[in-house]
CSV table of C-alpha atoms and ligand atoms in Angstrom, one decimal:
chain,number,residue,atom,x,y,z
A,18,MET,CA,-0.6,-0.7,26.4
A,19,VAL,CA,2.4,-1.2,23.5
A,20,ASP,CA,5.3,-4.1,24.2
A,21,VAL,CA,7.4,-2.0,22.6
A,22,LEU,CA,11.7,-3.2,22.6
A,23,VAL,CA,13.9,-1.2,21.7
A,24,THR,CA,17.7,-2.5,21.5
A,25,GLY,CA,20.8,-0.8,22.0
A,26,GLY,CA,18.0,2.5,23.2
A,27,ALA,CA,21.4,3.6,25.7
A,28,GLY,CA,23.0,5.1,22.2
A,29,PHE,CA,23.3,8.2,20.1
A,30,ILE,CA,20.1,7.0,18.1
A,31,GLY,CA,18.5,4.1,20.2
A,32,SER,CA,17.9,7.3,23.4
A,33,ASN,CA,16.8,9.9,21.6
A,34,PHE,CA,14.2,7.3,20.5
A,35,VAL,CA,13.3,6.3,23.6
A,36,ARG,CA,13.0,9.6,25.1
A,37,TYR,CA,10.7,11.0,21.8
A,38,ALA,CA,8.8,7.8,21.8
A,39,LEU,CA,7.5,8.3,25.7
A,40,ALA,CA,7.0,11.7,25.1
A,41,THR,CA,4.8,11.0,21.6
A,42,HIS,CA,3.2,7.3,22.6
A,43,ALA,CA,1.2,7.5,26.1
A,44,ASP,CA,0.0,4.6,25.3
A,45,TRP,CA,3.3,2.7,24.2
A,46,ARG,CA,5.9,0.4,27.8
A,47,ILE,CA,9.5,0.7,26.6
A,48,THR,CA,12.1,-2.0,27.8
A,49,THR,CA,15.4,-0.8,26.2
A,50,LEU,CA,17.5,-4.0,25.8
A,51,ASP,CA,21.7,-3.0,25.9
A,52,LYS,CA,24.5,-4.2,26.8
A,53,LEU,CA,26.4,-1.1,28.0
A,54,THR,CA,29.5,-1.3,25.5
A,55,TYR,CA,31.7,1.6,25.3
A,56,ALA,CA,29.5,3.4,23.5
A,57,GLY,CA,26.3,2.6,25.2
A,58,ARG,CA,25.7,4.9,28.3
A,59,ARG,CA,22.8,5.0,31.0
A,60,GLU,CA,24.0,8.8,31.5
A,61,ASN,CA,22.0,8.6,27.3
A,62,LEU,CA,18.7,8.0,29.2
A,63,HIS,CA,19.0,9.8,32.5
A,64,ASP,CA,15.8,11.7,32.3
A,65,VAL,CA,13.6,8.4,31.3
A,66,MET,CA,15.3,6.1,33.6
A,67,ASP,CA,12.2,6.7,36.8
A,68,ASN,CA,9.5,6.8,34.1
A,69,PRO,CA,7.3,3.8,35.0
A,70,ARG,CA,6.6,3.1,31.5
A,71,HIS,CA,10.4,2.8,30.6
A,72,ALA,CA,11.9,-0.7,32.2
A,73,PHE,CA,15.8,-1.2,31.0
A,74,VAL,CA,17.2,-4.4,30.8
A,75,HIS,CA,21.3,-4.6,30.6
A,76,GLY,CA,22.1,-7.8,28.9
A,77,ASP,CA,23.4,-8.5,25.3
A,78,ILE,CA,21.6,-8.9,22.3
A,79,GLY,CA,23.2,-12.4,20.9
A,80,ASP,CA,21.9,-13.8,24.5
A,81,ALA,CA,18.9,-16.1,23.7
A,82,ALA,CA,18.0,-16.7,27.2
A,83,VAL,CA,17.6,-12.8,27.3
A,84,SER,CA,16.4,-11.2,23.9
A,85,GLY,CA,14.2,-14.0,23.3
A,86,PRO,CA,11.5,-13.8,25.9
A,87,LEU,CA,12.1,-10.0,25.6
A,88,VAL,CA,11.3,-9.9,21.8
A,89,GLU,CA,8.9,-12.7,22.2
A,90,LYS,CA,6.0,-10.5,24.2
A,91,ALA,CA,6.8,-7.5,22.3
A,92,ALA,CA,4.4,-5.7,20.4
A,93,ILE,CA,7.0,-3.8,18.1
A,94,VAL,CA,10.7,-3.9,18.3
A,95,VAL,CA,13.1,-1.5,17.4
A,96,HIS,CA,16.7,-3.3,16.5
A,97,PHE,CA,19.0,-0.1,17.0
A,98,ALA,CA,22.0,-2.3,19.0
A,99,ALA,CA,25.1,-2.8,16.9
A,100,GLU,CA,28.6,-2.0,16.5
A,101,THR,CA,28.8,1.4,15.1
A,102,HIS,CA,32.2,2.7,13.9
A,103,VAL,CA,33.5,2.6,10.8
A,104,ASP,CA,37.0,2.6,12.0
A,105,ARG,CA,36.5,0.8,14.6
A,106,SER,CA,36.0,-1.9,12.3
A,107,ILE,CA,39.1,-2.0,10.3
A,108,LEU,CA,41.1,-2.3,13.9
A,109,ALA,CA,38.4,-5.2,15.1
A,110,ALA,CA,35.8,-6.9,12.6
A,111,GLY,CA,35.1,-9.3,15.3
A,112,GLU,CA,32.3,-7.6,17.2
A,113,PHE,CA,30.5,-6.0,14.2
A,114,ILE,CA,30.3,-10.0,12.7
A,115,ARG,CA,28.4,-10.8,16.9
A,116,THR,CA,26.5,-8.5,17.2
A,117,ASP,CA,25.2,-6.7,13.9
A,118,VAL,CA,25.0,-9.9,12.2
A,119,GLU,CA,24.4,-12.4,14.7
A,120,GLY,CA,22.8,-10.7,17.2
A,121,THR,CA,20.2,-9.7,14.5
A,122,PHE,CA,19.9,-13.4,13.9
A,123,VAL,CA,18.8,-14.1,17.1
A,124,LEU,CA,16.6,-12.0,17.4
A,125,LEU,CA,14.9,-12.9,14.6
A,126,GLU,CA,14.8,-16.1,15.6
A,127,ALA,CA,12.8,-15.4,18.5
A,128,ALA,CA,11.0,-12.8,16.0
A,129,ARG,CA,9.5,-15.9,15.1
A,130,ARG,CA,8.1,-17.2,17.9
A,131,ALA,CA,6.8,-14.4,18.8
A,132,ALA,CA,2.9,-14.1,18.9
A,133,GLY,CA,1.5,-10.6,19.0
A,134,LEU,CA,4.7,-9.0,16.9
A,135,THR,CA,3.6,-6.2,14.4
A,136,ARG,CA,6.5,-4.3,13.6
A,137,PHE,CA,9.5,-5.2,14.3
A,138,VAL,CA,12.2,-2.4,12.4
A,139,GLN,CA,15.8,-4.0,10.8
A,140,ILE,CA,17.6,-0.4,11.0
A,141,SER,CA,20.5,-1.1,8.3
A,142,THR,CA,21.8,1.9,7.3
A,143,ASP,CA,22.7,3.9,3.6
A,144,GLU,CA,26.0,2.6,4.0
A,145,VAL,CA,25.7,-0.8,2.2
A,146,TYR,CA,24.8,0.9,-1.0
A,147,GLY,CA,28.1,1.7,-0.5
A,148,SER,CA,30.2,4.9,-2.5
A,149,VAL,CA,28.3,6.5,-4.2
A,150,ALA,CA,29.9,8.9,-7.5
A,151,SER,CA,26.9,10.6,-8.8
A,152,GLY,CA,22.9,10.9,-8.4
A,153,ALA,CA,21.4,8.7,-5.1
A,154,SER,CA,20.7,5.4,-4.0
A,155,ARG,CA,17.5,4.0,-4.2
A,156,GLU,CA,16.2,1.4,-2.3
A,157,THR,CA,15.9,-0.9,-5.5
A,158,ASP,CA,19.9,-0.8,-6.3
A,159,GLU,CA,22.5,-3.2,-5.5
A,160,LEU,CA,24.4,-3.2,-2.1
A,161,LYS,CA,27.7,-2.5,-2.7
A,162,PRO,CA,29.3,-2.0,1.1
A,163,ARG,CA,33.0,-1.9,1.1
A,164,ASN,CA,34.2,-1.7,5.1
A,165,PRO,CA,33.2,-4.5,7.8
A,166,TYR,CA,30.7,-2.5,9.8
A,167,SER,CA,29.2,-1.5,6.4
A,168,ALA,CA,29.1,-5.3,5.1
A,169,SER,CA,28.0,-6.6,8.4
A,170,LYS,CA,25.3,-3.9,8.0
A,171,ALA,CA,24.2,-5.0,4.8
A,172,GLY,CA,24.6,-9.0,6.2
A,173,ALA,CA,21.8,-8.2,9.2
A,174,ASP,CA,19.8,-6.0,6.2
A,175,ARG,CA,19.4,-9.5,4.3
A,176,LEU,CA,19.1,-11.3,6.6
A,177,ALA,CA,15.8,-9.5,8.6
A,178,TYR,CA,14.2,-9.7,4.7
A,179,SER,CA,14.9,-13.4,4.3
A,180,TYR,CA,12.4,-13.6,8.4
A,181,TRP,CA,10.7,-12.0,6.1
A,182,ALA,CA,10.6,-13.7,3.0
A,183,THR,CA,10.2,-17.2,4.7
A,184,TYR,CA,8.9,-16.7,7.8
A,185,ASP,CA,6.2,-13.6,7.6
A,186,VAL,CA,8.0,-12.0,10.2
A,187,PRO,CA,6.6,-8.3,10.1
A,188,VAL,CA,9.8,-7.2,9.2
A,189,ILE,CA,10.7,-3.5,8.0
A,190,VAL,CA,14.3,-2.3,6.6
A,191,THR,CA,15.6,1.2,7.3
A,192,ARG,CA,18.4,2.8,5.7
A,193,ALA,CA,19.0,6.3,6.7
A,194,SER,CA,21.9,8.6,6.4
A,195,ASN,CA,24.3,10.3,8.5
A,196,ASN,CA,23.0,11.0,11.8
A,197,TYR,CA,23.8,14.2,14.4
A,198,GLY,CA,21.9,15.8,17.2
A,199,PRO,CA,22.5,15.2,21.6
A,200,TYR,CA,24.1,12.9,22.9
A,201,GLN,CA,26.1,10.7,19.7
A,202,PHE,CA,29.8,9.5,20.9
A,203,PRO,CA,32.2,11.5,20.3
A,204,GLU,CA,34.0,9.0,17.9
A,205,LYS,CA,31.8,10.1,15.3
A,206,VAL,CA,33.0,12.9,13.4
A,207,ILE,CA,30.2,16.0,14.9
A,208,PRO,CA,30.9,15.2,18.4
A,209,LEU,CA,34.3,15.0,17.7
A,210,PHE,CA,35.4,17.6,16.0
A,211,VAL,CA,33.0,19.6,18.8
A,212,THR,CA,34.6,18.7,21.2
A,213,ASN,CA,38.1,18.0,20.4
A,214,ALA,CA,38.1,22.3,18.7
A,215,ILE,CA,36.1,23.9,22.3
A,216,ASP,CA,39.8,22.5,23.9
A,217,ASP,CA,41.7,23.8,21.1
A,218,ILE,CA,42.8,20.1,20.2
A,219,PRO,CA,42.9,19.6,16.6
A,220,VAL,CA,40.7,18.1,14.8
A,221,PRO,CA,42.1,15.5,12.5
A,222,LEU,CA,40.8,15.7,8.8
A,223,TYR,CA,41.0,12.3,7.0
A,224,GLY,CA,41.8,12.3,3.3
A,225,ASP,CA,41.8,15.9,1.2
A,226,GLY,CA,38.3,16.2,3.7
A,227,ARG,CA,36.4,15.8,0.3
A,228,ASN,CA,34.0,13.3,0.8
A,229,VAL,CA,30.5,14.1,1.2
A,230,ARG,CA,28.5,12.8,3.4
A,231,ASP,CA,24.2,13.7,4.1
A,232,TRP,CA,23.1,14.4,7.7
A,233,LEU,CA,20.5,13.9,9.5
A,234,HIS,CA,19.4,15.3,12.6
A,235,VAL,CA,18.4,12.3,15.0
A,236,ASP,CA,14.5,14.1,15.7
A,237,ASP,CA,14.2,13.9,11.9
A,238,HIS,CA,15.1,10.1,11.9
A,239,CYS,CA,13.1,8.9,15.0
A,240,ARG,CA,9.4,11.2,13.1
A,241,ALA,CA,10.5,8.4,10.1
A,242,ILE,CA,11.2,5.5,12.0
A,243,ASP,CA,7.7,6.5,13.8
A,244,LEU,CA,5.7,6.8,10.8
A,245,LEU,CA,6.8,3.9,9.6
A,246,ILE,CA,6.3,1.5,12.9
A,247,GLU,CA,2.5,3.2,12.0
A,248,GLN,CA,2.6,2.7,8.2
A,249,GLY,CA,4.9,1.4,6.7
A,250,THR,CA,4.5,-2.5,4.5
A,251,SER,CA,6.0,-5.7,6.2
A,252,GLY,CA,9.2,-6.8,3.8
A,253,GLU,CA,9.9,-3.0,2.5
A,254,VAL,CA,12.7,-1.1,2.5
A,255,TYR,CA,13.1,2.7,3.4
A,256,ASN,CA,15.9,5.0,2.8
A,257,ILE,CA,15.9,8.4,4.9
A,258,GLY,CA,17.8,10.9,4.4
A,259,GLY,CA,18.5,14.4,5.6
A,260,GLY,CA,18.6,16.2,1.9
A,261,ASN,CA,22.0,18.2,3.8
A,262,ASP,CA,24.8,16.7,1.7
A,263,VAL,CA,28.0,18.6,2.9
A,264,MET,CA,31.8,18.5,2.1
A,265,ASN,CA,33.6,17.2,5.7
A,266,VAL,CA,35.8,19.9,5.3
A,267,ASP,CA,32.8,22.6,4.9
A,268,LEU,CA,30.8,21.0,7.4
A,269,THR,CA,34.9,21.1,9.6
A,270,HIS,CA,35.0,25.1,8.4
A,271,ARG,CA,31.1,25.2,9.6
A,272,ILE,CA,31.9,23.9,13.4
A,273,LEU,CA,35.0,25.7,13.9
A,274,ASP,CA,33.5,28.7,13.1
A,275,GLY,CA,30.6,28.0,14.9
A,276,LEU,CA,32.5,28.1,18.5
A,277,ARG,CA,34.6,30.6,17.2
A,278,LYS,CA,37.5,28.8,16.3
A,279,PRO,CA,40.4,29.1,14.1
A,280,ALA,CA,40.8,27.0,10.7
A,281,SER,CA,44.4,26.4,11.6
A,282,LEU,CA,43.0,23.9,14.3
A,283,ILE,CA,42.5,21.6,10.8
A,284,LYS,CA,44.8,19.0,10.7
A,285,PRO,CA,45.2,17.0,7.5
A,286,VAL,CA,45.3,13.4,8.1
A,287,ALA,CA,45.8,10.1,6.5
A,288,ASP,CA,42.9,8.4,4.6
A,289,ARG,CA,40.6,6.3,6.3
A,290,PRO,CA,40.7,2.6,4.1
A,291,GLY,CA,38.8,2.3,2.5
A,292,HIS,CA,37.1,5.4,2.3
A,293,ASP,CA,33.8,5.6,0.9
A,294,ARG,CA,33.8,9.2,-1.0
A,295,ARG,CA,30.2,9.7,-0.8
A,296,TYR,CA,27.0,8.0,0.3
A,297,CYS,CA,23.8,9.8,-0.8
A,298,VAL,CA,20.0,8.3,-0.7
A,299,ASP,CA,16.8,9.1,-2.5
A,300,THR,CA,13.9,9.8,-0.4
A,301,THR,CA,10.8,9.2,-2.7
A,302,LYS,CA,9.3,6.8,-0.8
A,303,LEU,CA,9.3,7.9,2.6
A,304,ARG,CA,7.9,11.4,1.4
A,305,GLY,CA,5.2,9.6,-0.3
A,306,LEU,CA,4.1,8.9,3.0
A,307,GLY,CA,4.2,12.2,4.4
A,308,TRP,CA,7.4,12.8,6.3
A,309,GLN,CA,9.8,15.3,5.0
A,310,PRO,CA,12.5,16.5,7.4
A,311,GLN,CA,11.4,19.3,9.8
A,312,VAL,CA,15.4,20.6,11.1
A,313,PRO,CA,17.2,22.5,8.9
A,314,PHE,CA,20.9,21.5,8.6
A,315,GLU,CA,22.3,25.3,10.0
A,316,ASP,CA,19.6,25.3,12.7
A,317,GLY,CA,20.1,21.8,13.8
A,318,LEU,CA,24.3,21.5,13.9
A,319,ARG,CA,24.2,25.4,16.0
A,320,ASP,CA,22.0,23.8,18.0
A,321,THR,CA,24.3,20.4,18.3
A,322,ILE,CA,27.0,22.6,18.4
A,323,GLU,CA,25.6,24.4,21.5
A,324,TRP,CA,24.4,21.0,23.1
A,325,TYR,CA,27.8,19.8,23.4
A,326,ARG,CA,28.8,23.6,24.5
A,327,ARG,CA,26.2,23.1,27.8
A,328,ASN,CA,26.6,19.1,28.0
A,329,GLU,CA,30.1,18.9,29.1
A,330,TRP,CA,29.7,16.8,32.1
A,331,TRP,CA,28.5,14.6,29.6
A,332,TRP,CA,31.1,14.0,27.3
A,333,ARG,CA,34.5,15.6,29.1
A,334,PRO,CA,34.2,12.1,31.8
A,335,ILE,CA,34.9,10.2,28.1
A,336,LYS,CA,37.3,11.9,26.3
A,337,GLU,CA,38.8,12.6,29.8
A,338,ASN,CA,39.0,9.6,32.4
A,339,ASP,CA,38.1,6.8,30.3
A,340,PRO,CA,41.3,4.8,29.5
A,341,ALA,CA,39.6,2.6,27.0
A,342,PHE,CA,38.9,5.7,24.7
A,343,LYS,CA,42.4,6.6,25.4
A,344,ALA,CA,43.3,3.7,23.9
A,345,TYR,CA,41.6,4.3,20.9
A,346,TYR,CA,42.1,8.1,20.4
A,347,GLN,CA,45.9,7.2,20.7
A,348,ALA,CA,45.4,3.9,17.9
A,349,GLN,CA,43.1,5.1,15.0
A,350,TYR,CA,44.8,9.1,16.0
A,351,GLY,CA,48.4,7.7,16.8
A,352,ARG,CA,48.4,10.7,19.8
A,353,THR,CA,47.1,10.7,23.5
A,354,THR,CA,45.4,14.2,23.3
B,19,NAD,P1,25.4,3.9,19.2
B,19,NAD,O1,27.7,2.9,18.6
B,19,NAD,O2,25.6,5.0,19.2
B,19,NAD,O3,24.4,3.0,20.2
B,19,NAD,C1,24.9,1.4,20.0
B,19,NAD,C2,24.1,1.1,21.2
B,19,NAD,O4,24.1,-0.4,21.1
B,19,NAD,C3,25.3,1.0,22.2
B,19,NAD,O5,23.9,1.5,23.1
B,19,NAD,C4,25.4,-0.1,22.3
B,19,NAD,O6,25.5,-0.6,23.7
B,19,NAD,C5,24.7,-1.0,22.0
B,19,NAD,N1,24.4,-2.6,21.7
B,19,NAD,C6,25.8,-3.3,21.2
B,19,NAD,N2,26.1,-4.3,21.0
B,19,NAD,C7,24.9,-4.9,22.0
B,19,NAD,C8,24.6,-5.8,22.3
B,19,NAD,N3,25.5,-7.3,21.3
B,19,NAD,N4,23.4,-6.1,22.4
B,19,NAD,C9,22.6,-5.1,22.9
B,19,NAD,N5,23.0,-3.9,23.2
B,19,NAD,C10,24.5,-4.1,22.1
B,19,NAD,O7,24.7,4.2,17.7
B,19,NAD,P2,24.3,4.9,17.1
B,19,NAD,O8,24.7,5.5,15.9
B,19,NAD,O9,23.0,5.0,17.6
B,19,NAD,O10,23.6,4.1,15.6
B,19,NAD,C11,22.4,2.7,16.2
B,19,NAD,C12,21.9,1.8,15.2
B,19,NAD,O11,21.5,2.8,13.6
B,19,NAD,C13,22.6,1.2,14.3
B,19,NAD,O12,22.0,0.3,14.2
B,19,NAD,C14,23.4,1.8,13.0
B,19,NAD,O13,24.0,0.9,12.5
B,19,NAD,C15,22.1,2.6,12.6
B,19,NAD,N6,22.6,3.8,11.9
B,19,NAD,C16,23.3,4.6,12.6
B,19,NAD,C17,23.5,6.1,12.2
B,19,NAD,C18,24.9,6.7,12.2
B,19,NAD,O14,24.7,8.2,11.6
B,19,NAD,N7,25.2,7.0,13.5
B,19,NAD,C19,23.1,6.0,10.5
B,19,NAD,C20,22.3,4.9,10.1
B,19,NAD,C21,22.0,4.6,10.7
B,20,TYD,P1,31.8,9.4,11.2
B,20,TYD,O1,31.5,10.5,11.9
B,20,TYD,O2,33.0,8.3,11.0
B,20,TYD,O3,30.3,8.9,9.8
B,20,TYD,P2,30.4,7.6,8.8
B,20,TYD,O4,31.7,7.1,8.6
B,20,TYD,O5,30.1,6.8,9.2
B,20,TYD,O6,30.3,8.3,7.4
B,20,TYD,O7,32.5,9.9,9.7
B,20,TYD,C1,32.5,11.1,8.6
B,20,TYD,C2,32.9,11.8,7.6
B,20,TYD,O8,34.3,12.1,8.5
B,20,TYD,C3,34.0,10.3,7.1
B,20,TYD,O9,33.6,11.2,5.5
B,20,TYD,C4,35.1,10.3,7.7
B,20,TYD,C5,35.3,11.7,8.1
B,20,TYD,N1,35.8,11.2,9.0
B,20,TYD,C6,37.2,12.2,9.4
B,20,TYD,O10,37.6,12.9,8.7
B,20,TYD,N2,38.3,13.0,10.6
B,20,TYD,C7,37.6,11.9,11.5
B,20,TYD,O11,38.5,11.8,12.8
B,20,TYD,C8,36.7,11.6,11.6
B,20,TYD,C9,35.9,10.5,12.8
B,20,TYD,C10,35.4,10.8,10.1
């Protein structure tokens, strides 16, 4: 059996990856390490909690006494755990530095001692490149992060690389574009807009709505990580992008159309400070290994909308019963509904 440690496995991408990996690799024994912050939820793993090849550990990556032994016995570490929401990083950056930078440092120190470790996948983001006015970021491009989230991720990205260059830790860095799919916390634009629109609550579109993101279905992301675990080269960085560059205003119309809701639900609101205009990654390197996205955006978005429509059990408790979510919504949008 192959021991795989997934940090942040109770979050959006991590939980999709755990589910995917259990189904794909009969010889993997997965341990999820997750602090269960506001974004991490046992519900995200509800169907794999009892799987005999999966163990769940409730703990902080930054707690060396907990995370160290788990890293030391792993053959593969896939490190998703992070604070991830740009708007929250603008409201308060401390947890981003503690988890994304210092927490990654704690894992990397343990990785130096991990005798059987063959892969340490540092899940970075295309946001480390900063805003790209035209063209597509290549892995060799300069990093110019412009908000506390992307800056903390850039710190972790380069720290992980340095542990390969200095200590020969078998690190691979992945920089994926915006993910979408089931189990995404309803603070990010797609689940927020879908769930607001279901309830006829206005959708707050930042600025002129002309910012561009490249949407990657989470299943395509999982397939890319899996391929890189098998075929990537240590010390290398790999972009992962869906090739679906969409302006926010167009995305919003597609969501409203998909739910048969009126465009009058769009509420233009003040822009995010330092709002990156556009992200776009060149995925030639990853495609050279045989990967290509399999989920057309139209299908993926339709299925994602349908998932939120059918799984109110999952998101209603967050939006309606969680005082922390209401407090965040109030702080971010100046309203409680
Ligand atoms: P998420 O916010 O849904 O999940 C993060 C998970 O990490 C949660 O389960 C949370 O409880 C856990 N966590 C946070 N701090 C922790 C700590 N100190 N110790 C242990 N667990 C902790 O995030 P996501 O969208 O699934 O993103 C996962 C990773 O992918 C992150 O590293 C993020 O930077 C990266 N990424 C995300 C996207 C995207 O579009 N969502 C795109 C590219 C890269
Ligand atoms: P988000 O999902 O927060 O991802 P990121 O900022 O990491 O790309 O936002 C995606 C885009 O949607 C981004 O350009 C900001 C915009 N946005 C809004 O217009 N309104 C919102 O309420 C949110 C959360 C995001």
